[in-house]
Coordinates of C-alpha atoms and ligand atoms in Angstrom, one line a residue:
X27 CA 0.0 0.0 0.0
X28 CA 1.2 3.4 -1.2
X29 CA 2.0 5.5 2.2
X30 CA 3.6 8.8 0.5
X31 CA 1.1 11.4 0.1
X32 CA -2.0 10.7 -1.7
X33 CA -3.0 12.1 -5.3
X34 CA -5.6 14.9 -5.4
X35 CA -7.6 16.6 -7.3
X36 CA -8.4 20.3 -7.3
X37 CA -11.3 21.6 -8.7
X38 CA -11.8 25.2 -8.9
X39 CA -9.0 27.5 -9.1
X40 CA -9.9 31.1 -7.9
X41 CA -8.0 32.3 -5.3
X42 CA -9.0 30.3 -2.9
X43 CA -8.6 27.1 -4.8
X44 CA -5.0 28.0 -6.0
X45 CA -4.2 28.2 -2.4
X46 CA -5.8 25.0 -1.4
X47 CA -3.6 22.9 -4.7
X48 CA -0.7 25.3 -4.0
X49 CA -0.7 23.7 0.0
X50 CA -1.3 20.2 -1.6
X51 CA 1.8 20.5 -4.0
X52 CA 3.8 22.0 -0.7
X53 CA 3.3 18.7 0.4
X54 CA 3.9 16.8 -1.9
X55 CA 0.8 15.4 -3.2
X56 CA 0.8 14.4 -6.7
X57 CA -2.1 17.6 -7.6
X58 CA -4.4 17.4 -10.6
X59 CA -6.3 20.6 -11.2
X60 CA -9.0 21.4 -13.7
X61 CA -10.8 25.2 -13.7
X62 CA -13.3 27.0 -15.7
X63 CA -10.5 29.1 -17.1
X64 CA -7.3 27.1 -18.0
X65 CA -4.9 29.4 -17.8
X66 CA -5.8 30.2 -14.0
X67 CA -4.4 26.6 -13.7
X68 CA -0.8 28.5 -15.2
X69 CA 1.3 29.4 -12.3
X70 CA 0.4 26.1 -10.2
X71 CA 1.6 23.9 -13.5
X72 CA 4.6 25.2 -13.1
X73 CA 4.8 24.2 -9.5
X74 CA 4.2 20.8 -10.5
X75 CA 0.3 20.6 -11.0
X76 CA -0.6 18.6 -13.7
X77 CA -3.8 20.7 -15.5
X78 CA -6.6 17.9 -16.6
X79 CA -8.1 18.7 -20.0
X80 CA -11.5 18.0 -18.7
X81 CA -13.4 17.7 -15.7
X82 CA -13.9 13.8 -16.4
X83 CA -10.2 13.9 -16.6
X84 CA -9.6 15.7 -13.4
X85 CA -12.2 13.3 -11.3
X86 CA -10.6 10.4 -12.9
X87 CA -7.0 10.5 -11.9
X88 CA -7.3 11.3 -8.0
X89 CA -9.3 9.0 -5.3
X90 CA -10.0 12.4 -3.3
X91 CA -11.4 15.7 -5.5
X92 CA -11.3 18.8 -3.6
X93 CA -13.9 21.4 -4.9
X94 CA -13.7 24.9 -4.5
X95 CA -15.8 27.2 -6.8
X96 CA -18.0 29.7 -6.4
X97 CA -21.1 28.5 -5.1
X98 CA -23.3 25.1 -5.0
X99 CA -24.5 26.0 -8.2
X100 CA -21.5 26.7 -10.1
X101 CA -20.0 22.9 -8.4
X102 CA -22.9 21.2 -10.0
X103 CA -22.3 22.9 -13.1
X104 CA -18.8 21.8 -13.7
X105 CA -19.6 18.4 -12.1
X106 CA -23.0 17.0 -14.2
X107 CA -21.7 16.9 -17.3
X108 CA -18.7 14.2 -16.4
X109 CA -21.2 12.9 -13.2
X110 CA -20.2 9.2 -14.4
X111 CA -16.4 9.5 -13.2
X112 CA -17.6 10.1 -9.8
X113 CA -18.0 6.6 -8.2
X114 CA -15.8 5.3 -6.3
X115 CA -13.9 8.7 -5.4
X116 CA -14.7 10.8 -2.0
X117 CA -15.6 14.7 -2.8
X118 CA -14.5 17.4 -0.2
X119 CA -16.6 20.4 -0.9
X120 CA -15.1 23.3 0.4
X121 CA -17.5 26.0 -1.7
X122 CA -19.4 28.2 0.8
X123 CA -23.1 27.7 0.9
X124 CA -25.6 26.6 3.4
X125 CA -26.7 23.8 5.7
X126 CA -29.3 22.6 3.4
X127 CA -27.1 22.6 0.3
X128 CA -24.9 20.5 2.2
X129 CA -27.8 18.4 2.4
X130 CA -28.4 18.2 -1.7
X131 CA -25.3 17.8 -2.7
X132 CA -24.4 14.6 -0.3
X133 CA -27.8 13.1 -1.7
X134 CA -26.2 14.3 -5.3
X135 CA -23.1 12.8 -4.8
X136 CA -24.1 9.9 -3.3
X137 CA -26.8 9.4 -6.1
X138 CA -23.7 9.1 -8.2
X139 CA -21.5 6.8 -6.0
X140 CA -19.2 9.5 -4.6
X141 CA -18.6 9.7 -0.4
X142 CA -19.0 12.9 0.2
X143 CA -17.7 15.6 2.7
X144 CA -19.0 19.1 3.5
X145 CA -16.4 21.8 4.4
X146 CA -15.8 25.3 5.4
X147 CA -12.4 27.3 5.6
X148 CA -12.3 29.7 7.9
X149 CA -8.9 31.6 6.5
X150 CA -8.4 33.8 3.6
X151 CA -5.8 32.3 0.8
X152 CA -2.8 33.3 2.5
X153 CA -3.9 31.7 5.2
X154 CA -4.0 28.4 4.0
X155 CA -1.4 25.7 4.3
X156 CA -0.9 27.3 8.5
X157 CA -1.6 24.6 11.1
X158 CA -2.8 27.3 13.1
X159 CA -6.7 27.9 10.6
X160 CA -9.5 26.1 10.9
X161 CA -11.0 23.8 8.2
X162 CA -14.2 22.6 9.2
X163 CA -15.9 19.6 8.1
X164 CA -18.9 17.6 9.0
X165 CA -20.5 14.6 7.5
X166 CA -19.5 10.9 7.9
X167 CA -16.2 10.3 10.4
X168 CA -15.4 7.6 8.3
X169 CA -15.0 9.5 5.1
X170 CA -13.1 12.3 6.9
X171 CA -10.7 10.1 9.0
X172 CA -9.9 8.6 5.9
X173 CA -8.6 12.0 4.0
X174 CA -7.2 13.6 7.4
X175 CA -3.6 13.3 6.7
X176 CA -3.9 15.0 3.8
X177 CA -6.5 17.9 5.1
X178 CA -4.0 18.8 7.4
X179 CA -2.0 20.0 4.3
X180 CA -4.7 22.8 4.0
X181 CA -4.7 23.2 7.9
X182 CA -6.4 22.2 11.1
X183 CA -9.5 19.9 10.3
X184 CA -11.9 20.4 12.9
X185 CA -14.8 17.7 12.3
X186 CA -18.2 18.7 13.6
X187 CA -20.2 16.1 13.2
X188 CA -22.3 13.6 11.1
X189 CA -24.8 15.8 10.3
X190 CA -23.6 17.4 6.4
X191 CA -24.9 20.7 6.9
X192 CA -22.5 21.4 10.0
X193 CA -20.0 23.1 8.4
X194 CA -21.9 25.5 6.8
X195 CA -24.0 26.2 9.8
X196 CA -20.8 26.7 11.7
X197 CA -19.3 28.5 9.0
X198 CA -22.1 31.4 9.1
X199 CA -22.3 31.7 12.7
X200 CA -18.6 32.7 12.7
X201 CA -18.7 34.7 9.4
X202 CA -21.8 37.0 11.5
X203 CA -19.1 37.3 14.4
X204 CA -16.3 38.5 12.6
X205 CA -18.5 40.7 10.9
X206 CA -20.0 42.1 13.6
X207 CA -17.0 42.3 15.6
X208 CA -14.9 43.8 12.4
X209 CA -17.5 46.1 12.1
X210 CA -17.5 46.9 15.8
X211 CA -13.9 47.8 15.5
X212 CA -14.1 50.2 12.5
X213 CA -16.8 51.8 14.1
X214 CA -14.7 51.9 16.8
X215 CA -11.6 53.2 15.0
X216 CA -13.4 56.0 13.3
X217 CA -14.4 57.1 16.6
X218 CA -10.8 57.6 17.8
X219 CA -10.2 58.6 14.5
X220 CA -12.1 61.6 14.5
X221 CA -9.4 62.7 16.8
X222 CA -6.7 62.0 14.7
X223 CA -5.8 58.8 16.6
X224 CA -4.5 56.3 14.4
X225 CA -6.0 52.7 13.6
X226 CA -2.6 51.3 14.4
X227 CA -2.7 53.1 17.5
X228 CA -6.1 52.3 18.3
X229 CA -6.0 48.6 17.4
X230 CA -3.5 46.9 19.4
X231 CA -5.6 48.5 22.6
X232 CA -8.7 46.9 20.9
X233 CA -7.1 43.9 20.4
X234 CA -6.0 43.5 24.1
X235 CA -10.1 44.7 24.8
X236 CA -10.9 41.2 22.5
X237 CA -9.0 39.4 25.4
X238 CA -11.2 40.7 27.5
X239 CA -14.2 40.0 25.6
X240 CA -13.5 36.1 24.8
X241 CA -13.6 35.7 29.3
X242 CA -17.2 37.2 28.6
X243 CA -18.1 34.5 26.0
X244 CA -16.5 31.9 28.4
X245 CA -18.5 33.1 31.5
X246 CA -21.6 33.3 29.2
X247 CA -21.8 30.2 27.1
X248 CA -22.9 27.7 30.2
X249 CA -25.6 30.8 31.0
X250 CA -27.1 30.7 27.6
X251 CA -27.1 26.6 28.0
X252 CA -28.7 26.8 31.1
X253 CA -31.6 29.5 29.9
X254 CA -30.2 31.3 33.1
X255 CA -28.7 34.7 32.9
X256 CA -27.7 36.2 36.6
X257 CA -27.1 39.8 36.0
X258 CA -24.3 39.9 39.3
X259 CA -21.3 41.3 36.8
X260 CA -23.0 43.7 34.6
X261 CA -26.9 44.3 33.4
X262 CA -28.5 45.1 30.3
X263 CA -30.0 48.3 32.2
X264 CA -26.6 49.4 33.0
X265 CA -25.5 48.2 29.3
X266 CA -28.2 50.4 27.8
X267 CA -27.0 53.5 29.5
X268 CA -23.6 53.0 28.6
X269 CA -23.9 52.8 25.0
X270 CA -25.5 56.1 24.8
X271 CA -22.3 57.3 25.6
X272 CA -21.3 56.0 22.2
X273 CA -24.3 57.0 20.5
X274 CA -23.3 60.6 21.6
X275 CA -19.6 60.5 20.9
X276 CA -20.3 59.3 17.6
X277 CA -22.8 61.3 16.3
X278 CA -21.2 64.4 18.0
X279 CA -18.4 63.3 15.4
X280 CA -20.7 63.0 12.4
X281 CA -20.5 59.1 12.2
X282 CA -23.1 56.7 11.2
X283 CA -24.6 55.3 13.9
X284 CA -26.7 52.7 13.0
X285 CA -24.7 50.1 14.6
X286 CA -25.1 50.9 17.7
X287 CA -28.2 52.1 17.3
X288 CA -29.5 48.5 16.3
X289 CA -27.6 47.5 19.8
X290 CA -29.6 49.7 22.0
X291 CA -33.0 48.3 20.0
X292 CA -31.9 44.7 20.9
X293 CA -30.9 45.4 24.2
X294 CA -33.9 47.1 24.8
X295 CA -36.0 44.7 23.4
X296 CA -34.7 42.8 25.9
X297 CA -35.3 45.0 28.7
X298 CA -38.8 44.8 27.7
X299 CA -38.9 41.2 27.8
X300 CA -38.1 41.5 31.7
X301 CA -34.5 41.0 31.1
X302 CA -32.9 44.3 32.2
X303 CA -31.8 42.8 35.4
X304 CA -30.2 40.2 33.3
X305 CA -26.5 39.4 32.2
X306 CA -26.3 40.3 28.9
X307 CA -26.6 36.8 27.4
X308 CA -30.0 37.1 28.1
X309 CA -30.4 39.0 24.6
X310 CA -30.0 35.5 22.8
X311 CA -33.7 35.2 24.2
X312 CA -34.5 38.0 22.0
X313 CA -32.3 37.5 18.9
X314 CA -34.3 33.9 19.0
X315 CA -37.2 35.3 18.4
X316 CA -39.2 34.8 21.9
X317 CA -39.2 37.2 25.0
Ligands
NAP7 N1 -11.4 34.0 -0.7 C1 -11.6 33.7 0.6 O1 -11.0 34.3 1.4 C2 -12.5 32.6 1.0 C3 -12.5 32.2 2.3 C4 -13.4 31.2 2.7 C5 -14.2 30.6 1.8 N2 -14.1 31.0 0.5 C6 -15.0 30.3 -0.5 O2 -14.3 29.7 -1.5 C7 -15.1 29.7 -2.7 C8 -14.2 30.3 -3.8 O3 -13.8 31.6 -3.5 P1 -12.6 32.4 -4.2 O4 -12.2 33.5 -3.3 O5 -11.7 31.4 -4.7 O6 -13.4 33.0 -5.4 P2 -12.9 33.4 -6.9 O7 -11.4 33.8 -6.8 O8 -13.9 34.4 -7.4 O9 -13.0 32.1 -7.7 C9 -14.2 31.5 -8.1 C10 -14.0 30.2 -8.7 O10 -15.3 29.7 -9.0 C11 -15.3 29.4 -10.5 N3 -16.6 29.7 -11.0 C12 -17.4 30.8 -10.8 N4 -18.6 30.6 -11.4 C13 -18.5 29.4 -12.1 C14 -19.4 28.8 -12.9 N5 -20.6 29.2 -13.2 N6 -19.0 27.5 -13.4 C15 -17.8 27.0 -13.1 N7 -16.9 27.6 -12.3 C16 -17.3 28.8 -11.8 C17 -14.2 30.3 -11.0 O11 -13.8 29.9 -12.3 P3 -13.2 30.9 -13.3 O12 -11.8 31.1 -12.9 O13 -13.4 30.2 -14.6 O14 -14.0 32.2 -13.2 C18 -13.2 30.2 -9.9 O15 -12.5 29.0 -10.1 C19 -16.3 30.5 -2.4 O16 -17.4 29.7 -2.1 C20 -15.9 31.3 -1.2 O17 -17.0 31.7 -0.4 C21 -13.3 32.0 0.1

């Protein structure tokens, strides 16, 4: 039995997918990609890639295909046509897309005699290939323990569970953190800003603040399990007076507010619901839709 590293195939070679076969060849894996537009496939041929001529080609010559395109849609695209090379092989789908398209495309695959493995990456290009980003998969443990030695080429593979959709889910409950917080900080930086502070003055303080933040999540998480939210470190009341602090500073510095703005409304939503005595975990009562 061959040990060395396995041959793979890369399907889809946008930035992301140039990254993900550049990490493979790195490696040492014999790489076959295939993209829409050949000559993406240039600079990784003459790393060592070897470019299929068709999609059949490309789904024919590995035992694991790695698919990264744009969306669900676009995969199935480039996949139909040559579906008939699929069985045997195991697909890791790392396109973005959501919990139930995880679903489809695991019955689609399967239809076609492919395993099948639902991903999300949770770096930007330069990111992948570091031990230290997370790759997220979910669907059967078999399939992924199988292809783990060589997903650790793209980084560290997290598996969430049997479930197919699990990655995505994951996958957009952390994008709608890092945009909120990301959004949180330019907020935050324009503020400062408007005194001629500087982001990169400004940011490794809000960095250190993050620190500070992630204890919050700790000392929350078991609250929010337990549908039990003592308010004995800080309130929502006392939350919803301090952000109008922000809401002043800001708009006395001509910023858009509407940030913060929608944080009061929650919070006070929340107050409403009885909850101003509350920790403020208590909001996920209100951002579910009930009290
Ligand atoms: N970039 C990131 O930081 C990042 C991070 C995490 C996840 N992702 C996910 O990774 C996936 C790819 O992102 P990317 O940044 O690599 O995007 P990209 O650079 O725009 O590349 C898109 C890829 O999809 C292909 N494609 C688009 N429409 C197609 C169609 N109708 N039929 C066949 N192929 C089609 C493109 O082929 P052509 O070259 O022929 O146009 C190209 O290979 C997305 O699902 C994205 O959400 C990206």
């Amino acid at each position: 039995m061959n040990s060395g590293p396995q041959p793979v195939t890369v399907i889809g070679l946008g930035s992301m997918g140039s990254a993900l076969a550049a990490a493979l060849l790195d490696r040492g894996h014999p790489t076959t990609v295939w993209n829409r537009s050949p000559r993406r496939a240039e600079p990784l041929v003459a790393r060592g890639a070897r470019l299929a001529g068709t999609v059949a080609d490309a789904m024919a010559a590995s035992p694991l295909i790695i698919a990264c395109v744009l969306d669900y849609e676009s995969l199935r695209a480039v996949v139909e046509p040559a579906a008939e090379a699929l069985a045997g092989r195991a697909v890791v789908n790392l396109t973005s897309g959501s919990p139930e398209q995880a679903q489809e495309t695991l019955d689609w695959f399967g239809a076609h005699g492919a395993e099948y493995l639902d991903g999300a990456i949770m770096t930007t290009p330069p990111g992948v290939g570091s031990a230290e980003m997370m790759f997220l998969y979910s669907g059967r443990r078999d399939v992924f323990e199988t292809h783990r030695a060589t997903l650790t080429a793209l980084g560290d593979p997290l598996y969430l569970g049997q479930k197919p959709g699990l990655a995505s889910l994951y996958d957009s409950a952390l994008l709608g953190l890092m945009w909120s917080a990301m959004t949180g900080w330019l907020h935050g930086t324009a503020l400062v800003g408007a005194e001629k502070i500087a982001a990169t003055a400004f940011t490794p303080i809000a960095i250190r603040w993050l620190g500070a933040v992630t204890g919050f999540l700790t000392r929350y998480a078991p609250q929010v399990d337990e549908g039990c939210y003592p308010g004995d470190d800080a309130t929502i009341d006392v939350q919803i007076a301090a952000i109008d602090h922000l809401l002043h500073a800001a708009a006395a510095r001509g910023l858009d507010n509407a940030l913060p703005e929608l944080l009061k409304s929650t919070m006070q939503r929340a107050h409403a619901a009885g909850h101003g005595s509350d920790s403020f975990a208590a909001v996920i009562e209100t951002l579910r839709g009930g009290r």
